[in-house]
mmCIF file of C-alpha atoms in Angstrom:
data_model
loop_
_atom_site.group_PDB
_atom_site.id
_atom_site.type_symbol
_atom_site.label_atom_id
_atom_site.label_comp_id
_atom_site.label_asym_id
_atom_site.label_seq_id
_atom_site.Cartn_x
_atom_site.Cartn_y
_atom_site.Cartn_z
ATOM 1 C CA MET A 1 -27.635 -27.980 -10.872
ATOM 2 C CA PRO A 2 -24.784 -29.800 -12.572
ATOM 3 C CA GLU A 3 -21.545 -30.805 -10.645
ATOM 4 C CA PRO A 4 -18.988 -27.937 -10.715
ATOM 5 C CA GLU A 5 -16.327 -28.431 -13.165
ATOM 6 C CA HIS A 6 -13.971 -25.644 -11.902
ATOM 7 C CA TRP A 7 -13.595 -24.943 -8.053
ATOM 8 C CA ARG A 8 -13.069 -21.167 -8.621
ATOM 9 C CA ALA A 9 -13.546 -18.332 -10.968
ATOM 10 C CA GLU A 10 -12.205 -14.852 -10.378
ATOM 11 C CA ILE A 11 -14.256 -11.837 -11.578
ATOM 12 C CA LEU A 12 -12.408 -8.568 -11.621
ATOM 13 C CA VAL A 13 -15.124 -5.861 -10.921
ATOM 14 C CA ALA A 14 -14.419 -2.144 -11.393
ATOM 15 C CA THR A 15 -17.075 -0.589 -8.905
ATOM 16 C CA THR A 16 -15.707 2.743 -10.023
ATOM 17 C CA TRP A 17 -13.007 4.238 -12.389
ATOM 18 C CA GLU A 18 -12.518 7.261 -9.979
ATOM 19 C CA CYS A 19 -9.448 7.373 -7.644
ATOM 20 C CA ASN A 20 -8.539 9.554 -4.876
ATOM 21 C CA LEU A 21 -4.977 9.233 -5.935
ATOM 22 C CA ARG A 22 -2.779 10.220 -8.812
ATOM 23 C CA CYS A 23 0.047 7.672 -8.991
ATOM 24 C CA THR A 24 2.610 8.693 -11.496
ATOM 25 C CA TYR A 25 2.691 5.104 -12.892
ATOM 26 C CA CYS A 26 -0.827 4.181 -13.203
ATOM 27 C CA PHE A 27 -1.621 2.059 -16.277
ATOM 28 C CA VAL A 28 -5.353 2.385 -15.886
ATOM 29 C CA GLN A 29 -5.343 5.890 -16.264
ATOM 30 C CA GLU A 30 -2.621 5.948 -19.017
ATOM 31 C CA SER A 31 -4.301 3.265 -20.900
ATOM 32 C CA GLY A 32 -7.683 5.035 -21.196
ATOM 33 C CA LEU A 33 -9.515 2.153 -19.528
ATOM 34 C CA SER A 34 -11.233 4.523 -17.005
ATOM 35 C CA LYS A 35 -13.564 5.879 -19.417
ATOM 36 C CA GLY A 36 -17.545 5.800 -19.705
ATOM 37 C CA ASP A 37 -19.513 5.328 -16.582
ATOM 38 C CA VAL A 38 -17.376 5.954 -13.538
ATOM 39 C CA ARG A 39 -19.381 4.533 -10.617
ATOM 40 C CA MET A 40 -21.345 1.523 -10.277
ATOM 41 C CA SER A 41 -24.839 1.625 -8.863
ATOM 42 C CA PRO A 42 -25.977 -0.416 -6.049
ATOM 43 C CA GLY A 43 -28.700 -1.908 -8.465
ATOM 44 C CA THR A 44 -25.951 -2.942 -10.849
ATOM 45 C CA ALA A 45 -23.969 -4.407 -7.895
ATOM 46 C CA VAL A 46 -26.836 -6.594 -6.932
ATOM 47 C CA ARG A 47 -27.540 -7.678 -10.555
ATOM 48 C CA LEU A 48 -23.872 -8.818 -11.212
ATOM 49 C CA VAL A 49 -24.082 -11.021 -8.316
ATOM 50 C CA ASP A 50 -27.315 -12.589 -9.510
ATOM 51 C CA ALA A 51 -26.129 -13.023 -13.157
ATOM 52 C CA LEU A 52 -22.807 -14.758 -11.943
ATOM 53 C CA ASP A 53 -24.510 -16.990 -9.704
ATOM 54 C CA GLU A 54 -26.785 -18.104 -12.563
ATOM 55 C CA GLY A 55 -24.173 -17.922 -15.255
ATOM 56 C CA LEU A 56 -21.614 -19.970 -13.711
ATOM 57 C CA PRO A 57 -23.096 -23.101 -12.215
ATOM 58 C CA HIS A 58 -20.004 -24.972 -13.387
ATOM 59 C CA VAL A 59 -18.068 -23.121 -10.834
ATOM 60 C CA GLU A 60 -18.047 -23.940 -7.131
ATOM 61 C CA THR A 61 -16.842 -20.723 -5.749
ATOM 62 C CA ILE A 62 -16.934 -17.267 -7.373
ATOM 63 C CA CYS A 63 -14.171 -14.673 -6.206
ATOM 64 C CA LEU A 64 -15.432 -10.968 -6.743
ATOM 65 C CA HIS A 65 -12.238 -9.145 -6.951
ATOM 66 C CA LEU A 66 -12.946 -5.288 -6.591
ATOM 67 C CA TYR A 67 -10.779 -3.127 -8.611
ATOM 68 C CA GLY A 68 -10.720 0.256 -10.325
ATOM 69 C CA GLY A 69 -10.026 3.196 -9.761
ATOM 70 C CA GLU A 70 -10.188 2.894 -5.981
ATOM 71 C CA PRO A 71 -13.054 0.451 -4.855
ATOM 72 C CA LEU A 72 -13.546 2.124 -1.349
ATOM 73 C CA THR A 73 -14.561 5.402 -3.037
ATOM 74 C CA ASN A 74 -17.868 3.600 -3.800
ATOM 75 C CA LEU A 75 -19.102 1.934 -0.507
ATOM 76 C CA PRO A 76 -22.599 1.833 -1.616
ATOM 77 C CA ALA A 77 -21.947 -0.507 -4.461
ATOM 78 C CA MET A 78 -19.472 -2.544 -2.457
ATOM 79 C CA GLU A 79 -22.043 -2.959 0.238
ATOM 80 C CA ALA A 80 -24.893 -3.907 -1.811
ATOM 81 C CA MET A 81 -22.729 -6.560 -3.614
ATOM 82 C CA VAL A 82 -21.309 -8.281 -0.434
ATOM 83 C CA HIS A 83 -24.645 -8.434 1.130
ATOM 84 C CA ARG A 84 -26.412 -9.822 -1.971
ATOM 85 C CA ALA A 85 -23.588 -12.410 -2.374
ATOM 86 C CA LEU A 86 -23.818 -13.453 1.181
ATOM 87 C CA GLU A 87 -27.393 -14.231 0.685
ATOM 88 C CA LYS A 88 -26.303 -16.858 -1.776
ATOM 89 C CA GLY A 89 -24.718 -18.960 0.940
ATOM 90 C CA PRO A 90 -21.273 -18.936 2.662
ATOM 91 C CA ALA A 91 -19.240 -20.606 0.209
ATOM 92 C CA ARG A 92 -20.693 -19.578 -3.247
ATOM 93 C CA PHE A 93 -18.768 -16.116 -3.205
ATOM 94 C CA SER A 94 -15.602 -14.863 -1.881
ATOM 95 C CA PHE A 95 -14.123 -11.468 -1.932
ATOM 96 C CA SER A 96 -10.899 -9.853 -2.778
ATOM 97 C CA ILE A 97 -9.901 -6.041 -3.132
ATOM 98 C CA THR A 98 -7.061 -4.298 -4.592
ATOM 99 C CA THR A 99 -6.853 -0.846 -2.685
ATOM 100 C CA ASN A 100 -4.564 2.015 -2.141
ATOM 101 C CA GLY A 101 -5.277 1.820 1.566
ATOM 102 C CA THR A 102 -6.014 5.593 2.001
ATOM 103 C CA ILE A 103 -9.704 5.358 2.973
ATOM 104 C CA LEU A 104 -10.216 4.318 6.408
ATOM 105 C CA SER A 105 -13.567 4.280 8.478
ATOM 106 C CA PRO A 106 -15.515 1.967 10.859
ATOM 107 C CA GLN A 107 -17.616 1.299 7.755
ATOM 108 C CA VAL A 108 -14.899 0.183 5.811
ATOM 109 C CA ILE A 109 -13.364 -2.070 8.358
ATOM 110 C CA ASP A 110 -16.858 -3.642 9.091
ATOM 111 C CA LEU A 111 -17.524 -4.257 5.316
ATOM 112 C CA LEU A 112 -14.144 -5.862 4.707
ATOM 113 C CA GLN A 113 -14.426 -8.261 7.846
ATOM 114 C CA ALA A 114 -18.144 -9.043 6.947
ATOM 115 C CA GLY A 115 -16.890 -10.160 3.505
ATOM 116 C CA LYS A 116 -13.784 -11.843 4.926
ATOM 117 C CA PHE A 117 -12.035 -10.087 2.122
ATOM 118 C CA LYS A 118 -8.455 -10.836 0.991
ATOM 119 C CA VAL A 119 -6.877 -7.510 0.794
ATOM 120 C CA VAL A 120 -4.248 -6.621 -1.847
ATOM 121 C CA LEU A 121 -2.589 -3.477 -0.417
ATOM 122 C CA SER A 122 -0.510 -1.054 -2.523
ATOM 123 C CA ILE A 123 2.424 0.029 -0.621
ATOM 124 C CA ASP A 124 5.712 0.435 -2.406
ATOM 125 C CA GLY A 125 8.279 0.955 0.321
ATOM 126 C CA PRO A 126 9.335 3.259 2.945
ATOM 127 C CA ALA A 127 7.820 6.882 2.947
ATOM 128 C CA GLU A 128 10.608 8.374 0.983
ATOM 129 C CA VAL A 129 9.939 5.966 -1.836
ATOM 130 C CA HIS A 130 6.325 5.309 -1.578
ATOM 131 C CA ASP A 131 5.497 9.013 -1.559
ATOM 132 C CA ARG A 132 7.508 9.884 -4.512
ATOM 133 C CA CYS A 133 4.996 8.268 -6.874
ATOM 134 C CA ARG A 134 1.702 7.739 -4.653
ATOM 135 C CA ARG A 135 0.154 10.959 -3.704
ATOM 136 C CA THR A 136 -3.403 12.529 -3.554
ATOM 137 C CA HIS A 137 -4.786 14.972 -6.212
ATOM 138 C CA ALA A 138 -3.384 17.795 -4.141
ATOM 139 C CA GLY A 139 0.109 16.120 -3.940
ATOM 140 C CA ALA A 140 -0.144 15.239 -0.405
ATOM 141 C CA PRO A 141 1.936 11.944 0.700
ATOM 142 C CA THR A 142 -0.055 9.068 1.560
ATOM 143 C CA HIS A 143 2.435 6.586 3.312
ATOM 144 C CA GLU A 144 1.368 7.428 6.718
ATOM 145 C CA ARG A 145 -2.327 6.854 5.895
ATOM 146 C CA VAL A 146 -1.629 3.409 4.255
ATOM 147 C CA MET A 147 0.221 2.374 7.323
ATOM 148 C CA GLN A 148 -2.593 3.365 9.620
ATOM 149 C CA PHE A 149 -4.696 1.238 7.351
ATOM 150 C CA LEU A 150 -2.683 -1.702 7.449
ATOM 151 C CA HIS A 151 -2.301 -1.653 11.277
ATOM 152 C CA THR A 152 -6.084 -1.093 11.843
ATOM 153 C CA LEU A 153 -6.983 -3.856 9.430
ATOM 154 C CA ARG A 154 -4.631 -6.244 11.287
ATOM 155 C CA ALA A 155 -5.998 -5.328 14.794
ATOM 156 C CA GLN A 156 -9.741 -5.278 14.041
ATOM 157 C CA THR A 157 -10.290 -7.807 11.307
ATOM 158 C CA ASP A 158 -8.916 -11.461 10.369
ATOM 159 C CA CYS A 159 -8.595 -10.418 6.754
ATOM 160 C CA TRP A 160 -5.832 -12.076 4.743
ATOM 161 C CA LEU A 161 -3.378 -9.400 3.406
ATOM 162 C CA ARG A 162 -1.177 -9.140 0.401
ATOM 163 C CA GLY A 163 1.477 -6.377 0.228
ATOM 164 C CA SER A 164 1.978 -5.171 -3.295
ATOM 165 C CA SER A 165 4.801 -2.952 -4.401
ATOM 166 C CA VAL A 166 5.847 -1.425 -7.749
ATOM 167 C CA VAL A 167 9.425 -1.681 -8.782
ATOM 168 C CA ARG A 168 10.617 1.079 -11.019
ATOM 169 C CA SER A 169 13.816 2.957 -11.898
ATOM 170 C CA GLY A 170 15.751 3.593 -8.733
ATOM 171 C CA TRP A 171 13.837 1.083 -6.678
ATOM 172 C CA ARG A 172 14.844 -2.444 -7.295
ATOM 173 C CA LEU A 173 12.969 -5.801 -6.741
ATOM 174 C CA SER A 174 15.334 -6.823 -3.892
ATOM 175 C CA GLU A 175 14.793 -3.606 -1.906
ATOM 176 C CA ALA A 176 10.823 -3.799 -2.452
ATOM 177 C CA THR A 177 10.970 -7.373 -1.178
ATOM 178 C CA GLU A 178 13.089 -6.523 1.834
ATOM 179 C CA TYR A 179 10.886 -3.905 2.936
ATOM 180 C CA LEU A 180 7.612 -5.868 2.358
ATOM 181 C CA ASN A 181 9.096 -8.391 4.653
ATOM 182 C CA THR A 182 9.287 -6.087 7.374
ATOM 183 C CA LEU A 183 5.401 -5.501 7.436
ATOM 184 C CA PRO A 184 2.777 -7.591 9.176
ATOM 185 C CA ILE A 185 1.287 -9.185 5.989
ATOM 186 C CA ASP A 186 0.600 -12.663 4.763
ATOM 187 C CA VAL A 187 2.021 -12.624 1.338
ATOM 188 C CA ILE A 188 4.108 -10.152 -0.554
ATOM 189 C CA LYS A 189 4.738 -9.444 -4.155
ATOM 190 C CA ALA A 190 6.718 -6.756 -5.955
ATOM 191 C CA GLN A 191 6.577 -6.283 -9.761
ATOM 192 C CA ALA A 192 8.168 -4.183 -12.321
ATOM 193 C CA VAL A 193 6.322 -0.990 -13.254
ATOM 194 C CA ARG A 194 3.872 -1.416 -16.239
ATOM 195 C CA GLY A 195 4.188 1.171 -18.790
ATOM 196 C CA ALA A 196 5.673 2.057 -22.255
ATOM 197 C CA ALA A 197 9.559 1.842 -22.623
ATOM 198 C CA GLY A 198 11.037 5.113 -22.424
ATOM 199 C CA SER A 199 8.905 6.361 -19.598
ATOM 200 C CA PRO A 200 10.685 8.224 -16.515
ATOM 201 C CA LEU A 201 9.831 5.241 -14.317
ATOM 202 C CA ALA A 202 10.741 2.572 -16.816
ATOM 203 C CA LEU A 203 13.636 0.158 -15.754
ATOM 204 C CA SER A 204 16.790 0.646 -17.687
ATOM 205 C CA SER A 205 18.728 -2.196 -19.492
ATOM 206 C CA VAL A 206 20.972 -2.581 -16.484
ATOM 207 C CA GLU A 207 18.023 -2.353 -14.100
ATOM 208 C CA LYS A 208 16.136 -5.082 -16.021
ATOM 209 C CA GLU A 209 18.975 -7.463 -15.599
ATOM 210 C CA ALA A 210 19.042 -6.612 -11.982
ATOM 211 C CA TYR A 211 15.313 -7.350 -11.901
ATOM 212 C CA LEU A 212 15.902 -10.724 -13.231
ATOM 213 C CA GLU A 213 18.773 -11.558 -10.949
ATOM 214 C CA ASP A 214 16.376 -10.676 -7.973
ATOM 215 C CA LEU A 215 13.754 -13.058 -9.270
ATOM 216 C CA GLN A 216 16.469 -15.828 -9.299
ATOM 217 C CA ALA A 217 17.293 -14.839 -5.680
ATOM 218 C CA ILE A 218 13.732 -14.939 -4.479
ATOM 219 C CA GLY A 219 13.457 -18.337 -6.293
ATOM 220 C CA HIS A 220 16.275 -19.476 -3.878
ATOM 221 C CA GLN A 221 14.474 -18.152 -0.921
ATOM 222 C CA VAL A 222 11.431 -20.083 -1.721
ATOM 223 C CA ILE A 223 13.427 -23.223 -1.840
ATOM 224 C CA THR A 224 14.998 -22.530 1.560
ATOM 225 C CA ASP A 225 11.237 -21.864 2.935
ATOM 226 C CA LEU A 226 9.989 -25.026 1.442
ATOM 227 C CA GLU A 227 12.898 -27.124 2.808
ATOM 228 C CA ALA A 228 11.950 -25.805 6.294
ATOM 229 C CA GLY A 229 8.207 -26.764 5.676
ATOM 230 C CA HIS A 230 7.148 -23.059 5.599
ATOM 231 C CA LEU A 231 4.774 -21.503 3.053
ATOM 232 C CA PRO A 232 6.911 -18.990 1.018
ATOM 233 C CA ARG A 233 5.861 -15.362 1.517
ATOM 234 C CA ASP A 234 6.214 -14.608 -2.192
ATOM 235 C CA ASP A 235 4.069 -16.914 -4.028
ATOM 236 C CA ARG A 236 4.602 -15.809 -7.599
ATOM 237 C CA PHE A 237 6.204 -19.122 -8.427
ATOM 238 C CA SER A 238 3.606 -21.284 -6.776
ATOM 239 C CA SER A 239 1.088 -21.862 -9.474
ATOM 240 C CA ARG A 240 3.779 -22.873 -12.097
ATOM 241 C CA ALA A 241 5.585 -25.141 -9.735
ATOM 242 C CA LEU A 242 2.390 -26.983 -8.981
ATOM 243 C CA GLN A 243 1.503 -27.111 -12.620
ATOM 244 C CA LEU A 244 4.757 -28.876 -13.152
ATOM 245 C CA LEU A 245 3.957 -31.236 -10.488
ATOM 246 C CA LYS A 246 0.503 -31.986 -12.248
ATOM 247 C CA GLY A 247 2.431 -32.207 -15.652
ATOM 248 C CA VAL A 248 -0.382 -30.302 -17.449
ATOM 249 C CA PRO A 249 0.273 -27.683 -20.012
ATOM 250 C CA ARG A 250 -1.157 -24.103 -19.745
ATOM 251 C CA GLU A 251 -3.324 -23.732 -22.736
ATOM 252 C CA PHE A 252 -3.973 -20.026 -21.968
ATOM 253 C CA PHE A 253 -2.095 -17.542 -19.662
ATOM 254 C CA CYS A 254 -5.327 -17.040 -17.514
ATOM 255 C CA GLY A 255 -8.925 -17.883 -17.307
ATOM 256 C CA ALA A 256 -10.215 -14.716 -19.056
ATOM 257 C CA GLY A 257 -13.424 -15.621 -20.990
ATOM 258 C CA ASN A 258 -13.866 -19.003 -19.043
ATOM 259 C CA THR A 259 -13.283 -18.859 -15.398
ATOM 260 C CA GLY A 260 -12.372 -15.005 -15.420
ATOM 261 C CA PHE A 261 -14.428 -12.147 -16.546
ATOM 262 C CA GLY A 262 -14.226 -8.358 -15.954
ATOM 263 C CA ILE A 263 -17.218 -6.197 -15.038
ATOM 264 C CA THR A 264 -17.122 -2.496 -15.760
ATOM 265 C CA PRO A 265 -18.974 0.077 -13.605
ATOM 266 C CA SER A 266 -21.930 0.203 -16.074
ATOM 267 C CA GLY A 267 -22.289 -3.539 -16.110
ATOM 268 C CA ASP A 268 -20.551 -4.358 -19.466
ATOM 269 C CA VAL A 269 -19.102 -7.945 -19.457
ATOM 270 C CA LEU A 270 -15.246 -8.268 -20.813
ATOM 271 C CA PRO A 271 -12.841 -11.308 -20.775
ATOM 272 C CA CYS A 272 -10.779 -9.073 -18.233
ATOM 273 C CA ILE A 273 -11.370 -5.716 -16.931
ATOM 274 C CA LEU A 274 -7.959 -4.640 -18.265
ATOM 275 C CA LEU A 275 -9.043 -5.031 -21.817
ATOM 276 C CA ASP A 276 -10.502 -2.116 -23.857
ATOM 277 C CA ALA A 277 -14.377 -2.510 -23.832
ATOM 278 C CA SER A 278 -14.939 -0.985 -27.049
ATOM 279 C CA ILE A 279 -13.049 -4.012 -28.647
ATOM 280 C CA HIS A 280 -13.404 -6.874 -26.260
ATOM 281 C CA ARG A 281 -16.943 -6.422 -24.933
ATOM 282 C CA LEU A 282 -18.966 -9.698 -24.477
ATOM 283 C CA GLY A 283 -22.303 -8.354 -23.333
ATOM 284 C CA HIS A 284 -24.030 -6.841 -20.523
ATOM 285 C CA ILE A 285 -25.130 -8.379 -16.942
ATOM 286 C CA GLU A 286 -28.475 -7.454 -17.833
ATOM 287 C CA ASP A 287 -28.351 -9.986 -20.867
ATOM 288 C CA ALA A 288 -29.097 -13.587 -20.350
ATOM 289 C CA PRO A 289 -25.976 -14.945 -18.773
ATOM 290 C CA GLN A 290 -25.523 -17.597 -21.388
ATOM 291 C CA THR A 291 -24.990 -14.796 -24.140
ATOM 292 C CA TRP A 292 -21.760 -13.390 -22.634
ATOM 293 C CA ILE A 293 -20.710 -16.872 -21.351
ATOM 294 C CA LYS A 294 -20.894 -18.206 -25.099
ATOM 295 C CA ALA A 295 -19.171 -14.874 -26.252
ATOM 296 C CA GLY A 296 -16.390 -15.691 -23.765
ATOM 297 C CA GLN A 297 -15.844 -18.953 -25.085
ATOM 298 C CA GLN A 298 -15.753 -17.608 -28.592
ATOM 299 C CA TRP A 299 -13.486 -14.729 -27.618
ATOM 300 C CA ARG A 300 -11.085 -17.472 -25.968
ATOM 301 C CA ALA A 301 -11.140 -19.681 -29.039
ATOM 302 C CA SER A 302 -10.234 -16.849 -31.363
ATOM 303 C CA ARG A 303 -7.065 -15.911 -29.595
ATOM 304 C CA SER A 304 -4.091 -16.602 -31.378
ATOM 305 C CA ARG A 305 -0.641 -16.743 -30.081
ATOM 306 C CA ARG A 306 2.288 -14.650 -31.258
ATOM 307 C CA PRO A 307 4.615 -16.289 -33.680
ATOM 308 C CA GLU A 308 7.372 -15.884 -30.862
ATOM 309 C CA CYS A 309 5.379 -17.728 -28.436
ATOM 310 C CA LYS A 310 4.998 -20.928 -30.568
ATOM 311 C CA GLU A 311 8.814 -21.327 -30.527
ATOM 312 C CA CYS A 312 9.350 -20.409 -26.849
ATOM 313 C CA ASP A 313 10.482 -23.170 -24.409
ATOM 314 C CA GLU A 314 8.261 -21.808 -21.734
ATOM 315 C CA LEU A 315 5.090 -22.018 -23.695
ATOM 316 C CA PHE A 316 4.024 -25.006 -21.416
ATOM 317 C CA LEU A 317 4.216 -22.814 -18.353
ATOM 318 C CA CYS A 318 3.218 -19.500 -19.867
ATOM 319 C CA GLY A 319 0.232 -20.077 -22.198
ATOM 320 C CA GLY A 320 1.224 -17.249 -24.294
ATOM 321 C CA GLY A 321 1.362 -14.194 -22.182
ATOM 322 C CA CYS A 322 -1.133 -11.849 -20.736
ATOM 323 C CA PRO A 323 -3.077 -10.134 -23.634
ATOM 324 C CA ALA A 324 -3.706 -7.073 -21.620
ATOM 325 C CA MET A 325 -0.253 -6.657 -20.291
ATOM 326 C CA LEU A 326 1.689 -7.461 -23.459
ATOM 327 C CA SER A 327 -0.136 -4.582 -25.068
ATOM 328 C CA VAL A 328 1.198 -2.176 -22.274
ATOM 329 C CA CYS A 329 4.540 -3.490 -21.619
ATOM 330 C CA ALA A 330 5.659 -5.244 -24.757
ATOM 331 C CA GLU A 331 8.657 -7.445 -24.583
ATOM 332 C CA ASP A 332 9.449 -6.657 -21.072
ATOM 333 C CA GLU A 333 6.450 -8.337 -19.754
ATOM 334 C CA CYS A 334 7.522 -11.342 -21.896
ATOM 335 C CA ASP A 335 10.962 -11.314 -20.559
ATOM 336 C CA PHE A 336 9.818 -11.100 -16.956
ATOM 337 C CA THR A 337 7.175 -13.908 -17.328
ATOM 338 C CA ARG A 338 9.948 -16.173 -19.091
ATOM 339 C CA LYS A 339 12.261 -15.690 -16.093
ATOM 340 C CA GLU A 340 9.544 -16.482 -13.634
ATOM 341 C CA CYS A 341 8.740 -19.713 -15.676
ATOM 342 C CA GLN A 342 12.602 -20.501 -15.524
ATOM 343 C CA VAL A 343 12.696 -20.118 -11.807
ATOM 344 C CA ALA A 344 9.615 -22.185 -11.217
ATOM 345 C CA ARG A 345 11.355 -25.061 -13.227
ATOM 346 C CA SER A 346 14.511 -24.601 -10.916
ATOM 347 C CA ILE A 347 12.264 -24.979 -7.751
ATOM 348 C CA PHE A 348 10.588 -27.949 -9.254
ATOM 349 C CA ALA A 349 13.895 -29.643 -10.155
ATOM 350 C CA HIS A 350 15.275 -28.883 -6.787
ATOM 351 C CA PHE A 351 12.500 -31.113 -5.063
ATOM 352 C CA HIS A 352 12.743 -33.862 -7.964
ATOM 353 C CA THR A 353 13.189 -36.469 -5.032
ATOM 354 C CA ASN A 354 10.902 -34.782 -2.671
ATOM 355 C CA GLN A 355 7.919 -33.682 -4.390
ATOM 356 C CA ASP A 356 5.693 -33.547 -1.500
ATOM 357 C CA ALA A 357 7.540 -30.470 -0.402
ATOM 358 C CA LEU A 358 6.002 -28.542 -3.133
ATOM 359 C CA LEU A 359 2.521 -29.271 -1.661
ATOM 360 C CA THR A 360 3.323 -26.655 0.923
ATOM 361 C CA MET A 361 2.671 -24.144 -1.934
ATOM 362 C CA ALA A 362 -0.838 -25.386 -2.027
ATOM 363 C CA GLY A 363 -1.275 -25.188 1.742
ATOM 364 C CA ILE A 364 -0.583 -28.877 2.329
ATOM 365 C CA THR A 365 1.615 -29.555 5.132
ATOM 366 C CA TRP A 366 2.865 -32.861 6.429
ATOM 367 C CA GLU A 367 3.483 -33.521 10.105
#
C-alpha cells in the first residue's frame, strides 16, 4: 500500500433521510435532498466501509460522519457500519454523528461509545427558544429530551461533544453562544439559519449586521483564550488561522470529490451529501472504487469559481465558497464566510510576534 498523501478524509453518510422531528428551518427537507431510498441497509453499510477502505489508500484515517435525516433512527445500519469499520484496525476509521439528541437507549449509548464517536448535538437554546422550531411530527417539544441525551452521554461515555445552534430571526449569535457556553460540552458553534431570503426565520438586514458584529466579538474571545493558553471553545476560525500560519492558499472551499465524499442511503456516491444526486452523482459503492474516485477528481477539476470570487480579497482563505450552501443561502453565505475570513486574519495578525500561540488551535500546547 502506498504511503498516505492525506491524514484524514471525511465521508458524510446519510444512513437515512427519515427524521423523527419536523424542524421549521430544515434545509434538507426544503431542498428536496431527502428523496429516493430513505433507509440504508446493513449490507450497504458494510459495503461502503469496504469500498472506502479500498478506494482511499492515500488517506490515513477515514472519518465516517453520519448524517441525515436522523441517523439514530437507523441503528441496524449504524451498527453494521461501526462493527465492520472496527475490523479494519483501530486507526483506519473514526466516527462522527450529527444528531437531534431525541433518541436515547442503552443500545444507542453502547454504540456511540464503541465507535468513540464525535457527537454534533443540535440544541438551539433554552427550552423557549429550542422548542419554537425543533418539535416532533406531533408538535411535541424536544428540549427536555435533548438535555437528557446530553447528560447521559456525558455520564456514560467519553465521547467528544459539539453543541450546534441555529441562529435565526429573534435569536442572535451572541445569545446562542452564551447559552452553549453554559452546557457541559467540548466545542460550540452557532450559525445563521440556512434558507432562502424572505423566509420567516431569515435574518433581517439589521440582524445580519448584528451577526457580523457577534462574529467579531467571538474572534476577540478566541484571542483572549489563546493568550491564556486555552483551546477556544468556538473553533470556527481555527482552520483559517492555521492556514495563514502555513501560508498555503485554499484551492477549494473543502475536500469534496477528493478527501470528502457523500454517500446516500442507497449507496450512491456524491462529492458531498448536500448536493443533488441527480446532477452530481459520481457512482455507486458497488462500482470499482476507482470509478467514483476518478469521477470525483473530474468533478473537482470542472468546478469554476463565480466571477465575484475571482476579485474577492478573501479567496486565499475561502477557496470559492461552499457549492452546496451558496445555492441555498446565496449572498448571505458569502457575506458570513467573508467575515469569518476577516476575523481569522485579525486573530493571526494579533499573534504575529508570537505565532506559537496559534498552535493551541491545533491542540499543541507549550509548557
